[in-house]
Coordinates of C-alpha atoms and ligand atoms in Angstrom, one line a residue:
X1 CA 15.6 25.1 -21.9
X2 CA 11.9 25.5 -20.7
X3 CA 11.4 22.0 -22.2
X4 CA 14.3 20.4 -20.5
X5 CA 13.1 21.7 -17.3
X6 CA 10.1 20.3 -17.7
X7 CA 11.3 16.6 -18.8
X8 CA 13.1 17.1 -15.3
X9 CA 10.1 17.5 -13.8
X10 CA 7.3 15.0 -15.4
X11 CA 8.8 11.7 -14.6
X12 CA 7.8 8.9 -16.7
X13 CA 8.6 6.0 -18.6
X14 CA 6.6 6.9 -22.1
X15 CA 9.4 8.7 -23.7
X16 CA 7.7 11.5 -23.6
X17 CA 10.9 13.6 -24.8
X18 CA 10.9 11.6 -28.2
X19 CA 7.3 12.6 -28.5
X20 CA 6.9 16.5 -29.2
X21 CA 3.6 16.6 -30.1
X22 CA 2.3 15.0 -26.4
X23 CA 4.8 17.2 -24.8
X24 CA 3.2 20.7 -25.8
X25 CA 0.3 19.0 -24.7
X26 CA 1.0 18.1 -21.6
X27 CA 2.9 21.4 -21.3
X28 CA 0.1 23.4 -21.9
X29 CA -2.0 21.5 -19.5
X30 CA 0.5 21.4 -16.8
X31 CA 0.1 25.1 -15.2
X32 CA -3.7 24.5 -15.5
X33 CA -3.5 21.6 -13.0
X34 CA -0.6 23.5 -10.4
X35 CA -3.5 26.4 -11.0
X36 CA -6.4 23.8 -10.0
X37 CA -3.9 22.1 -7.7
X38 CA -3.5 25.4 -5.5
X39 CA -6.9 26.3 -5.9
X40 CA -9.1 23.0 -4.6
X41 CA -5.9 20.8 -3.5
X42 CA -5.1 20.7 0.2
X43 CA -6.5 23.6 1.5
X44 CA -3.9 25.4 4.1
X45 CA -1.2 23.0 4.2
X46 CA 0.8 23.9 1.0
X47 CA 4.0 25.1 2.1
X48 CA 4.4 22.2 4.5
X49 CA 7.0 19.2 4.2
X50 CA 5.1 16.3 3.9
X51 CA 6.9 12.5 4.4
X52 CA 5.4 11.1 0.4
X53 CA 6.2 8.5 -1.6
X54 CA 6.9 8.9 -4.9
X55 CA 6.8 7.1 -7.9
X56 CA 9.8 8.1 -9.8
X57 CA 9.6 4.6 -11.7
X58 CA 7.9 1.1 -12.1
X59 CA 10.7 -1.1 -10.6
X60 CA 9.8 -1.9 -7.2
X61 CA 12.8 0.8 -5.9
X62 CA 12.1 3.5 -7.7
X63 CA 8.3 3.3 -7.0
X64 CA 8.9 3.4 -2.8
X65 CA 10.6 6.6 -2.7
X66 CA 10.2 8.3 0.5
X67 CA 11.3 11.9 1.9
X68 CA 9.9 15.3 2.5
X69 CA 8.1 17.1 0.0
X70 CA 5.6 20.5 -0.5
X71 CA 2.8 19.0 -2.3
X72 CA 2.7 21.8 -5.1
X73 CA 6.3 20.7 -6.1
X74 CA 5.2 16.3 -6.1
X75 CA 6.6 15.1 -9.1
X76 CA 3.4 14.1 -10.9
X77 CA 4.6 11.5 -13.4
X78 CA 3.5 9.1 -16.2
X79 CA 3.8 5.3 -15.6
X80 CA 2.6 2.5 -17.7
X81 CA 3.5 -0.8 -16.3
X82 CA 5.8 -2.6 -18.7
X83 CA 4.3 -4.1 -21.7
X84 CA 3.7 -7.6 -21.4
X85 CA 4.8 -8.7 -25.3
X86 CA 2.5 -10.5 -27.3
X87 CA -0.7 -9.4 -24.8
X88 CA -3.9 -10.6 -26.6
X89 CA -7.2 -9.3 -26.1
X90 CA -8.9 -12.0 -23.8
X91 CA -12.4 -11.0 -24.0
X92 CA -15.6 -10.2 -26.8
X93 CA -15.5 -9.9 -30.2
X94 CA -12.0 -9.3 -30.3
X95 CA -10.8 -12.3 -28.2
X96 CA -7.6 -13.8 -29.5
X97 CA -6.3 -10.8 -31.5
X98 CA -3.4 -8.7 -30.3
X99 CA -4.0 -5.8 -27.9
X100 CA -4.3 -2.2 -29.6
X101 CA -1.3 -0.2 -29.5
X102 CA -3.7 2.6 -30.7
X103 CA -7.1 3.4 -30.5
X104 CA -9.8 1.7 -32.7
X105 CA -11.7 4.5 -34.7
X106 CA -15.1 2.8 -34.4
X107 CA -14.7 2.6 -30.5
X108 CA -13.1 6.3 -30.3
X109 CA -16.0 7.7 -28.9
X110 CA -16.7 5.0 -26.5
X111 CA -13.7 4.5 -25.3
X112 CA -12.9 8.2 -24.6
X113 CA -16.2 8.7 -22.6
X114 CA -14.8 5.7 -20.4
X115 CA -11.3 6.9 -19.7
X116 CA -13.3 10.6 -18.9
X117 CA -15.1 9.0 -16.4
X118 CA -12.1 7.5 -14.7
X119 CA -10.1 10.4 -14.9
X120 CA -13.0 13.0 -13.8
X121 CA -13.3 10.7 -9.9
X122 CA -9.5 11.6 -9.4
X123 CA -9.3 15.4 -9.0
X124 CA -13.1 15.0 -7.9
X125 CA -11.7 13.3 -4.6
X126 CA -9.6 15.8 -4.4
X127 CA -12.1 18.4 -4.2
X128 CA -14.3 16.8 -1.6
X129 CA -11.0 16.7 0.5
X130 CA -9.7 19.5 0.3
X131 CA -10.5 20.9 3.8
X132 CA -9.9 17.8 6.2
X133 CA -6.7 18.9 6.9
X134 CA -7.5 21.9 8.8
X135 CA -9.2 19.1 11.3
X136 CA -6.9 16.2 11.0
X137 CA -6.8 13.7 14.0
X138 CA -3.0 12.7 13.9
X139 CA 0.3 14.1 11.4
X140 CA 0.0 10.6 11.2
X141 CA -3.9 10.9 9.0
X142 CA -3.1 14.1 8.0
X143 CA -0.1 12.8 5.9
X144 CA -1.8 9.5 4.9
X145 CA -4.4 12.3 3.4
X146 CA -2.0 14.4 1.6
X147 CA -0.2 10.9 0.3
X148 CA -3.6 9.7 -1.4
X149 CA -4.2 13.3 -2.4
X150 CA -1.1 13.7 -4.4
X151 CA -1.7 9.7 -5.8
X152 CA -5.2 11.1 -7.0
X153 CA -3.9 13.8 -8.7
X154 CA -1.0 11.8 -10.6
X155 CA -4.5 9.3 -11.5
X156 CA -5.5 12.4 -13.3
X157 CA -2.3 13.0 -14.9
X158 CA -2.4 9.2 -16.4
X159 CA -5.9 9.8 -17.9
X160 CA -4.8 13.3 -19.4
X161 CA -2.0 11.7 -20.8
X162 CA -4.0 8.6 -22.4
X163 CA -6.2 11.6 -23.5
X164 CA -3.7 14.0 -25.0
X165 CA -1.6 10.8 -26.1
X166 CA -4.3 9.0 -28.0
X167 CA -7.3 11.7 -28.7
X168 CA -6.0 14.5 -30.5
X169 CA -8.0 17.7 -30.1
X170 CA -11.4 16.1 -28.3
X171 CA -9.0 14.9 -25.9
X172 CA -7.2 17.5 -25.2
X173 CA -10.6 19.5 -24.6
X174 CA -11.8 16.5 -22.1
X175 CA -8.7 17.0 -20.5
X176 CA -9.3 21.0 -19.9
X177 CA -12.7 19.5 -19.1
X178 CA -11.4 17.8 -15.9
X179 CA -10.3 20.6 -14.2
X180 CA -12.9 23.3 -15.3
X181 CA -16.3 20.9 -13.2
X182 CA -15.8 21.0 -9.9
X183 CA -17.5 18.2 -6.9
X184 CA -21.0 19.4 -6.0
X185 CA -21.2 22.2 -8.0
X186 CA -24.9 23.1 -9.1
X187 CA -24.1 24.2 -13.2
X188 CA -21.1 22.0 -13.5
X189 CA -20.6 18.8 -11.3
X190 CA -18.7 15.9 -11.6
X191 CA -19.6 12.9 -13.8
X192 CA -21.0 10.4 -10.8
X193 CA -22.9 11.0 -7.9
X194 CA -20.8 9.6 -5.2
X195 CA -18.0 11.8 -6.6
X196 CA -20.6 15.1 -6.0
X197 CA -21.4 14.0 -2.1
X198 CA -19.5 16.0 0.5
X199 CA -16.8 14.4 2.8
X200 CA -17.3 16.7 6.0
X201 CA -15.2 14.8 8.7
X202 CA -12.9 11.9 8.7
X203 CA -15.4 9.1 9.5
X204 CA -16.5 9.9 6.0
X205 CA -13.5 10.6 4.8
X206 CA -12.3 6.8 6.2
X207 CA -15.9 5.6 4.7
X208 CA -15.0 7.1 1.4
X209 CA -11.7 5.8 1.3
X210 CA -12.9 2.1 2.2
X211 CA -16.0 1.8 0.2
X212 CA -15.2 4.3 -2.8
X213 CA -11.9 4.1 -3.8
X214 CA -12.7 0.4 -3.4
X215 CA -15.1 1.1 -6.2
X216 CA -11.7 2.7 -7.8
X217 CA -10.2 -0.7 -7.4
X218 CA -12.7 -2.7 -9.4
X219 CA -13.4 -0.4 -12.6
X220 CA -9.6 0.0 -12.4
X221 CA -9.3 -4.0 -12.9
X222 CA -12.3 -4.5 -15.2
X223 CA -10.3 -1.2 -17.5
X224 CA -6.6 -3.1 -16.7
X225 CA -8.1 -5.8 -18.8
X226 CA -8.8 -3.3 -21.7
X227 CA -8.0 -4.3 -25.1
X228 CA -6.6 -0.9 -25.6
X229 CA -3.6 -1.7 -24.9
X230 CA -2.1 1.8 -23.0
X231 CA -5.2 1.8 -21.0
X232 CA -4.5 -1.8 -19.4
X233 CA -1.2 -0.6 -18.8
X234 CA -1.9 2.5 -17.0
X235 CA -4.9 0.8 -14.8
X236 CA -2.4 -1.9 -14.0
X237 CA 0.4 0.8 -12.2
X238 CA -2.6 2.8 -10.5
X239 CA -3.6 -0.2 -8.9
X240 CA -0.4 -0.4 -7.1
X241 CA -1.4 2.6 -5.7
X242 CA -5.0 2.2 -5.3
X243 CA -4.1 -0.2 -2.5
X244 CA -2.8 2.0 0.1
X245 CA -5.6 4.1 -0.2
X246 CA -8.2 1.1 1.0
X247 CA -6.1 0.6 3.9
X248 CA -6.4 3.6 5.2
X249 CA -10.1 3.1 5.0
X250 CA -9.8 -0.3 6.3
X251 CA -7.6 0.5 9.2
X252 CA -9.2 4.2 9.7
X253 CA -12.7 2.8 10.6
X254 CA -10.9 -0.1 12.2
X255 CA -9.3 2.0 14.7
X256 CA -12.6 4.4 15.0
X257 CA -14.1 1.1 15.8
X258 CA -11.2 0.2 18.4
X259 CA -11.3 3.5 20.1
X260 CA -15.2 3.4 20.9
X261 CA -14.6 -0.5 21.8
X262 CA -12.5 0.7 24.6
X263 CA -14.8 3.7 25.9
X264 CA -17.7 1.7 25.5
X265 CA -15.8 -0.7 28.0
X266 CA -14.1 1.9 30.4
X267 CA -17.2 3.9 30.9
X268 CA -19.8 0.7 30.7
X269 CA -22.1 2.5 28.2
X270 CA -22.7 2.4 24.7
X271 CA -23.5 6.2 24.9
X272 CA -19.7 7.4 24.0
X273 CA -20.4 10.9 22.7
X274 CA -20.6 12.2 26.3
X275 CA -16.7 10.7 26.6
X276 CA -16.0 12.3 23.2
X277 CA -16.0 9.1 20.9
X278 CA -18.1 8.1 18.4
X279 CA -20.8 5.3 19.0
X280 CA -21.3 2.7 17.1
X281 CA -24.7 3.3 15.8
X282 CA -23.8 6.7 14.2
X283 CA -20.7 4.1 12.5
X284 CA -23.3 2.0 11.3
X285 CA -25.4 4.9 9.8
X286 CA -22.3 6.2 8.0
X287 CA -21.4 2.8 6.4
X288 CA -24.4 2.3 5.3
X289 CA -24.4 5.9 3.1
X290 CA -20.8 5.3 2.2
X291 CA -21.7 2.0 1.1
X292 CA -25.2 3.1 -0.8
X293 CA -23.4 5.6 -2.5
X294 CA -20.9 3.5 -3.8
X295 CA -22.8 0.8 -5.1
X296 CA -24.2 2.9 -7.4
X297 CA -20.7 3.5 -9.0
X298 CA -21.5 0.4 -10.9
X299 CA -24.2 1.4 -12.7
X300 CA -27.4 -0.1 -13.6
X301 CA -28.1 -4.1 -13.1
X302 CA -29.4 -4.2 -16.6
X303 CA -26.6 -2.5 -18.9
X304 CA -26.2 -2.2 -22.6
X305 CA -23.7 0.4 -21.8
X306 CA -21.8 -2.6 -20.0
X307 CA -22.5 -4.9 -22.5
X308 CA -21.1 -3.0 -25.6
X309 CA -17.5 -2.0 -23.8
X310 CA -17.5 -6.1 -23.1
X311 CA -18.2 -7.4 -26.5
X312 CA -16.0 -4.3 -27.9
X313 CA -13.1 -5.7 -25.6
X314 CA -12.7 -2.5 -23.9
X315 CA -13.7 -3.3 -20.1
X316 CA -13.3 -6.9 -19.0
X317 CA -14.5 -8.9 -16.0
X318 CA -12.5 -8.1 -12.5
X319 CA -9.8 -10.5 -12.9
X320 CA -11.1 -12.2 -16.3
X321 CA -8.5 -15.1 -17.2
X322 CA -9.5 -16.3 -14.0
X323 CA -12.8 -17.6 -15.6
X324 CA -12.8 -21.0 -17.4
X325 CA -16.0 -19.9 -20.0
X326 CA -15.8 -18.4 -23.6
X327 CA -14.9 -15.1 -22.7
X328 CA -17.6 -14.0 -25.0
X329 CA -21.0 -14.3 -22.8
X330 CA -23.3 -14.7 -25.8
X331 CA -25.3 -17.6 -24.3
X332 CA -24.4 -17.4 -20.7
X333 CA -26.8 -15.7 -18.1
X334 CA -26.5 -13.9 -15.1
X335 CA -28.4 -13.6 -11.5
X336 CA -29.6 -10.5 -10.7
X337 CA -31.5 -9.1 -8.0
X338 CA -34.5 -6.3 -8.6
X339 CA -38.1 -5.6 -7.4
X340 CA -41.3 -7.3 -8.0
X341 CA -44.4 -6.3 -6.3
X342 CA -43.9 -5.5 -3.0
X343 CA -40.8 -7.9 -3.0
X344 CA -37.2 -8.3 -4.1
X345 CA -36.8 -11.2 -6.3
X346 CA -34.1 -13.0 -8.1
X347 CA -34.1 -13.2 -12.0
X348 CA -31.6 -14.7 -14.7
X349 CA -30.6 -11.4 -17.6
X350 CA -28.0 -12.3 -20.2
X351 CA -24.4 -12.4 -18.9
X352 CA -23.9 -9.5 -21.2
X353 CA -26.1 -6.9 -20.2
X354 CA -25.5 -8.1 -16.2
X355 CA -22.1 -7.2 -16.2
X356 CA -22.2 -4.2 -14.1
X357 CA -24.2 -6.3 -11.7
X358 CA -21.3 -9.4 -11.5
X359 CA -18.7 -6.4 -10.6
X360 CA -20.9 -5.1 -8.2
X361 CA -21.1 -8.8 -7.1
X362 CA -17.4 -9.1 -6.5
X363 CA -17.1 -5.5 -5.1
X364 CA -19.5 -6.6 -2.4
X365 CA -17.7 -9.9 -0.9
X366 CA -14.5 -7.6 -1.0
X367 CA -16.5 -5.2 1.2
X368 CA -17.8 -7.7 3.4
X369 CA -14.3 -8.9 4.5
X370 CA -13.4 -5.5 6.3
X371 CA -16.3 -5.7 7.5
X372 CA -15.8 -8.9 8.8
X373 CA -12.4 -7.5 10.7
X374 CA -14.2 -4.6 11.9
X375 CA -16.9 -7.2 13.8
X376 CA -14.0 -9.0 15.2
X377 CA -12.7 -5.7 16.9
X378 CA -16.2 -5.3 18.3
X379 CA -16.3 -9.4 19.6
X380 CA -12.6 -9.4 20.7
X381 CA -14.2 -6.7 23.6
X382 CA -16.8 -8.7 24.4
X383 CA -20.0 -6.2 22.9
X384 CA -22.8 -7.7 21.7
X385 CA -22.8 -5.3 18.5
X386 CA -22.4 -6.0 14.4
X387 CA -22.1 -3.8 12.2
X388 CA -23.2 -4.8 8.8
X389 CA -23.6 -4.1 5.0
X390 CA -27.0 -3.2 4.2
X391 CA -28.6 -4.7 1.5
X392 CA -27.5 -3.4 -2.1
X393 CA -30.7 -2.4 -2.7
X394 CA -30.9 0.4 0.2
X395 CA -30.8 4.3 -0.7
X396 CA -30.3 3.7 -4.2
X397 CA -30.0 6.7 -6.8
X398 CA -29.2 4.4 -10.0
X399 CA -30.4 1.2 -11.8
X400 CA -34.0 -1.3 -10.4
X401 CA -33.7 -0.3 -7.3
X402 CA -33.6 3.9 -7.2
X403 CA -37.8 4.1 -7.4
X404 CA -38.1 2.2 -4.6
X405 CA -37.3 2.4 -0.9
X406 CA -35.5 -0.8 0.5
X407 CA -34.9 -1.3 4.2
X408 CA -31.0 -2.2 5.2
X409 CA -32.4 -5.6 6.1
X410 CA -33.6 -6.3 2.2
X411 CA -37.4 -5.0 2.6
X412 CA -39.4 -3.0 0.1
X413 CA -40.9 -0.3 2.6
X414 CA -43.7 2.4 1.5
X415 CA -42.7 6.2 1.6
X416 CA -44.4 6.6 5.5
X417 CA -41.7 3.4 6.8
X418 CA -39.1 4.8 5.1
X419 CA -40.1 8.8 6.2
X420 CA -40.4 7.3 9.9
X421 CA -36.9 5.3 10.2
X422 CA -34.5 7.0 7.7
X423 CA -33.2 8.3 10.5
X424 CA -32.2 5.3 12.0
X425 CA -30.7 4.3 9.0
X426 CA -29.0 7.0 7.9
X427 CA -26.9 9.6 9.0
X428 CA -29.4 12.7 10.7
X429 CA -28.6 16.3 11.0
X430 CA -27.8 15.9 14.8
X431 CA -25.1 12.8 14.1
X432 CA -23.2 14.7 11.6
X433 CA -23.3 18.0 14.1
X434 CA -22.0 15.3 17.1
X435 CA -18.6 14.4 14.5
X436 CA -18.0 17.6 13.7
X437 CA -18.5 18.9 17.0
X438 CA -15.0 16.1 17.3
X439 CA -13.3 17.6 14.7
X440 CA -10.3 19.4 16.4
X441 CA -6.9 19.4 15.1
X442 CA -4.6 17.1 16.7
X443 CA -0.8 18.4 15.2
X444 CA 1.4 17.3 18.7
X445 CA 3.5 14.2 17.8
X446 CA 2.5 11.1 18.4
X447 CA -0.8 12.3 19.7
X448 CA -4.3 11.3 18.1
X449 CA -7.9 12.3 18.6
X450 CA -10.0 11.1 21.7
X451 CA -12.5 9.1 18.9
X452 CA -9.7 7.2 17.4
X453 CA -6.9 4.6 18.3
X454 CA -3.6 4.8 17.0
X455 CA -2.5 2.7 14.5
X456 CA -0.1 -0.7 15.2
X457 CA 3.0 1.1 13.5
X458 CA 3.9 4.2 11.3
X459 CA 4.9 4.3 7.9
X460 CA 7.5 3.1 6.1
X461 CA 9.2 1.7 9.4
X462 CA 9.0 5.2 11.1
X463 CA 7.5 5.2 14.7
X464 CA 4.2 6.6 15.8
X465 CA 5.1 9.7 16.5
X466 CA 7.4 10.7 13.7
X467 CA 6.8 14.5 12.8
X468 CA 4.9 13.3 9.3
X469 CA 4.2 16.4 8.4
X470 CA 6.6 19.3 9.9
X471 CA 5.0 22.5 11.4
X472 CA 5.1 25.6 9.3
Ligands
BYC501 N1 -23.7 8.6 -11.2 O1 -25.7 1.7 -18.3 P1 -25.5 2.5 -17.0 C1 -12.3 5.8 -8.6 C2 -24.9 7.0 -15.9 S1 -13.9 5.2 -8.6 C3 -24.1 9.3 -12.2 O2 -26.3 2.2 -15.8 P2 -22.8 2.0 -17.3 C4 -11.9 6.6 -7.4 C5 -23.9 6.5 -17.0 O3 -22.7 7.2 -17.1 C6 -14.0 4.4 -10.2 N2 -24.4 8.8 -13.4 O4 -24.0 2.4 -16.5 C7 -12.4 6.3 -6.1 C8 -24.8 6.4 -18.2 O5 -24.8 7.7 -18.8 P3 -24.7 7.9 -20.4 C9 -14.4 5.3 -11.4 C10 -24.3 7.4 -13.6 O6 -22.5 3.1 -18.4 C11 -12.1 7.1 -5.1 C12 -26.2 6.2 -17.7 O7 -26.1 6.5 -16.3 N3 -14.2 4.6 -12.6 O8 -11.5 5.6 -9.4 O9 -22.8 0.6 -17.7 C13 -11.2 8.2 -5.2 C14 -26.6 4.7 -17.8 O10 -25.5 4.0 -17.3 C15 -23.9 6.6 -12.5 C16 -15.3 4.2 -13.4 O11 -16.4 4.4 -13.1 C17 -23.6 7.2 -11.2 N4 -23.3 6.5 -10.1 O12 -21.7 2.1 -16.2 C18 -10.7 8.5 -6.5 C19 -14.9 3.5 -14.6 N5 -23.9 5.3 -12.9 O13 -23.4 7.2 -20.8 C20 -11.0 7.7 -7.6 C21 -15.4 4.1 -15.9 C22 -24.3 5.3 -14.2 O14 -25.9 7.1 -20.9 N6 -16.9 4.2 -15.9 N7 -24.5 6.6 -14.6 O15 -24.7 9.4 -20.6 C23 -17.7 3.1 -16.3 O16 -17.2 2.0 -16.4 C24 -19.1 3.4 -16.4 O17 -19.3 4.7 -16.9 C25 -20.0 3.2 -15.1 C26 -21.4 3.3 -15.5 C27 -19.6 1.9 -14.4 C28 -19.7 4.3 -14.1

């Protein structure tokens, strides 16, 4: 009975009933996550009905399911996107032979440590989000929250179940793993750094969600291209997902940017604060730690790491078969950027080992086309203002550039430069106190926040001002 009621309750399209084994698995792990869920999940809004989507299938119908839900009771599911017969491995060594139904024993261990490092960002975003709510600036944010809170923790449930699926015991320990660390804590913190940083207020929060889960977007693709085959299938259906949570980013600074465009204009000053926006130097501060931070997510420029999961055909290019080479990379070579002296200089490294670098490549031009809207906003009202992306090698923690200090405009700087104008490039103590000092609840319908504008329409085809979430 207890197992029927469960089936009922973990959607998915792996036949997990015919699989008893994954099952008690996934059973045993299940309470653990509701316990985690209702322990760092939304904090304070539990008991609410929330307007979610739900993905109750892969078809395009079943995956756009809208109504009001509690979080705790989401129906956190399983979804591979439909095998694609005859898939061959496009990349490395392997190139040309069928995809792996099953995991390759001499790229276990490999392979595992990737999918833990996927899975271990999901419930980590959870955690540094966990107490926006309480200072949400619309029902209309505070829902698109809750939405890409629930979609992270049904990311985790995908990588628990390609762990307890394909992983035996070590898998099932990683997956127990997941929800024992916790973001930021001293003795036991999340696997990358970005995923340990604390997401205070909602201009980080947007931030995080334009620039990080962007990062989600690319390792997502590069793993969708896995030769493993289950892997590429799970990546592929998350992706769906991943895309809703960039536009909030996208069109959550956007409409940051909007609202101080207009006070900026209505009061003739680029001092808002004083007429409770947010100006845009503080915005430009922010991006460029949101940014820093997450173009570390792709590791170091030089990679052996990146060049063994390659040649092993476990993590491809973003978008591969879109490249007209060998698909091997023995012989090719890459440009990447590091310091030399007091300089940053350009150098050819194998393709192979610069594969980290390429992603961060692509990552970058996707980053600079929000940007790009973001200017617009600022030229359509006639202010002579841009923000910008600073260059990749500023506030660095990982790879060439993390022993050096690099200026947002590209220059190596000595300790005293960077000591005297870090805090014009970078968020200070006092422009972190001035957002939070914004961060009142707005819960009235159809209201928002003085620093932000609302957004062109609702979601799914609902007005403005539908009650997204309901009041207790
Ligand atoms: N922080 O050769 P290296 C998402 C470690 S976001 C701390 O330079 P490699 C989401 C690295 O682990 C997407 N440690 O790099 C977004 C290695 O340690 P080991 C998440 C770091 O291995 C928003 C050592 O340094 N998915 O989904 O080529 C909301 C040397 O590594 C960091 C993935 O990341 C760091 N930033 O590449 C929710 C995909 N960077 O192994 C969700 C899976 C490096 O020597 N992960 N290190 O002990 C990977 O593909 C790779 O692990 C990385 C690193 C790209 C992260």
């Amino acid at each position: 009975m207890a197992t029927a009621d469960y089936l009922e309750r973990i959607p998915n399209n792996v036949d997990l009933k015919d699989n008893r084994r994954l099952l008690r698995a996934l059973e045993e792990w299940q309470p653990k996550f509701r316990d985690w869920w209702m322990e760092m999940g939304p904090e304070g809004f539990q008991a609410r009905d929330v307007y979610l989507r739900t993905a109750i299938s892969v078809d395009r119908d079943g995956w756009a399911h809208f109504g009001y839900l509690k979080m705790p009771e989401y129906r956190w599911g399983i979804f591979l996107a439909e095998p694609e017969p005859g898939r061959l491995i496009n990349f490395g060594d392997y190139k040309g032979q069928p995809a792996w139904p099953e995991v390759p024993g001499e790229h276990r261990g490999t392979l595992r440590r990737l999918i833990v490092t996927q899975g271990d960002t999901e419930p980590a975003s959870v955690e540094q989000q966990r107490h926006l709510g309480r200072t949400c600036p619309s029902l209309y944010d505070l829902r698109n929250l809750f939405q890409i809170n629930v979609e992270e923790g049904r990311h985790l449930w995908a990588m628990v179940y390609l762990l307890d699926a394909y992983f035996g015991r070590d898998g099932r320990e990683e997956s127990e793993a997941m929800l024992q660390r916790r973001s930021g804590d001293r003795d036991r913190p999340r696997i990358l750094g970005a995923f340990n940083e604390k997401t205070p207020d909602w201009l980080s929060y947007f931030m995080f969600t334009y620039f990080t889960d962007r990062d989600g977007k690319y390792q997502l693709a590069s793993l969708a291209e896995s030769g493993f085959d289950p892997l590429a299938r799970t990546c592929r259906f998350m992706l769906t997902e991943e895309a809703h949570h960039m536009f909030v980013g996208e069109t959550g600074v956007g409409r940051v940017v909007q609202r101080t465009c207009e006070l900026m204009r209505e009061h003739k000053t680029d001092d808002v604060r004083k007429h409770g926006g947010i100006d845009l130097v503080t915005m430009q501060k922010y991006l460029n730690f949101h940014f820093s931070v997450s173009v570390d997510l792709f590791g170091s420029e030089v990679s052996t790491n990146a060049a063994n999961f390659y040649t092993a055909g476990l993590k491809g290019r973003f978008e591969e078969t879109r490249y007209q080479d060998d698909h091997r990379l023995k012989d090719a070579t890459y440009r990447v950027s590091g310091v030399q002296g007091d300089g940053i200089v350009e150098r050819q490294e194998p393709a192979l080992t610069a594969l980290n670098e390429r992603l961060r490549d692509d990552y970058i031009a996707d980053c600079q086309r929000g940007v790009d809207r973001w200017k617009k906003i600022i030229a359509n009202h006639g202010i002579d203002f841009e923000l910008t992306l600073p260059h990749r090698g500023f506030h660095r923690a990982i790879g060439a550039f993390a022993a050096f200090k690099v200026s947002p405009d590209g220059r190596v700087v000595n300790q005293a430069e960077w000591d005297a104008r870090r805090s014009e490039w970078l968020p200070t103590e006092a422009d972190e106190a001035h957002v939070q000092s914004l961060m009142h609840p707005v819960v009235e319908r159809g209201q928002f926040a003085s620093w932000i504008a609302p957004p062109l329409r609702g979601i799914n085809s609902q007005p403005v001002d539908f009650e997204y979430v309901r009041s207790a």
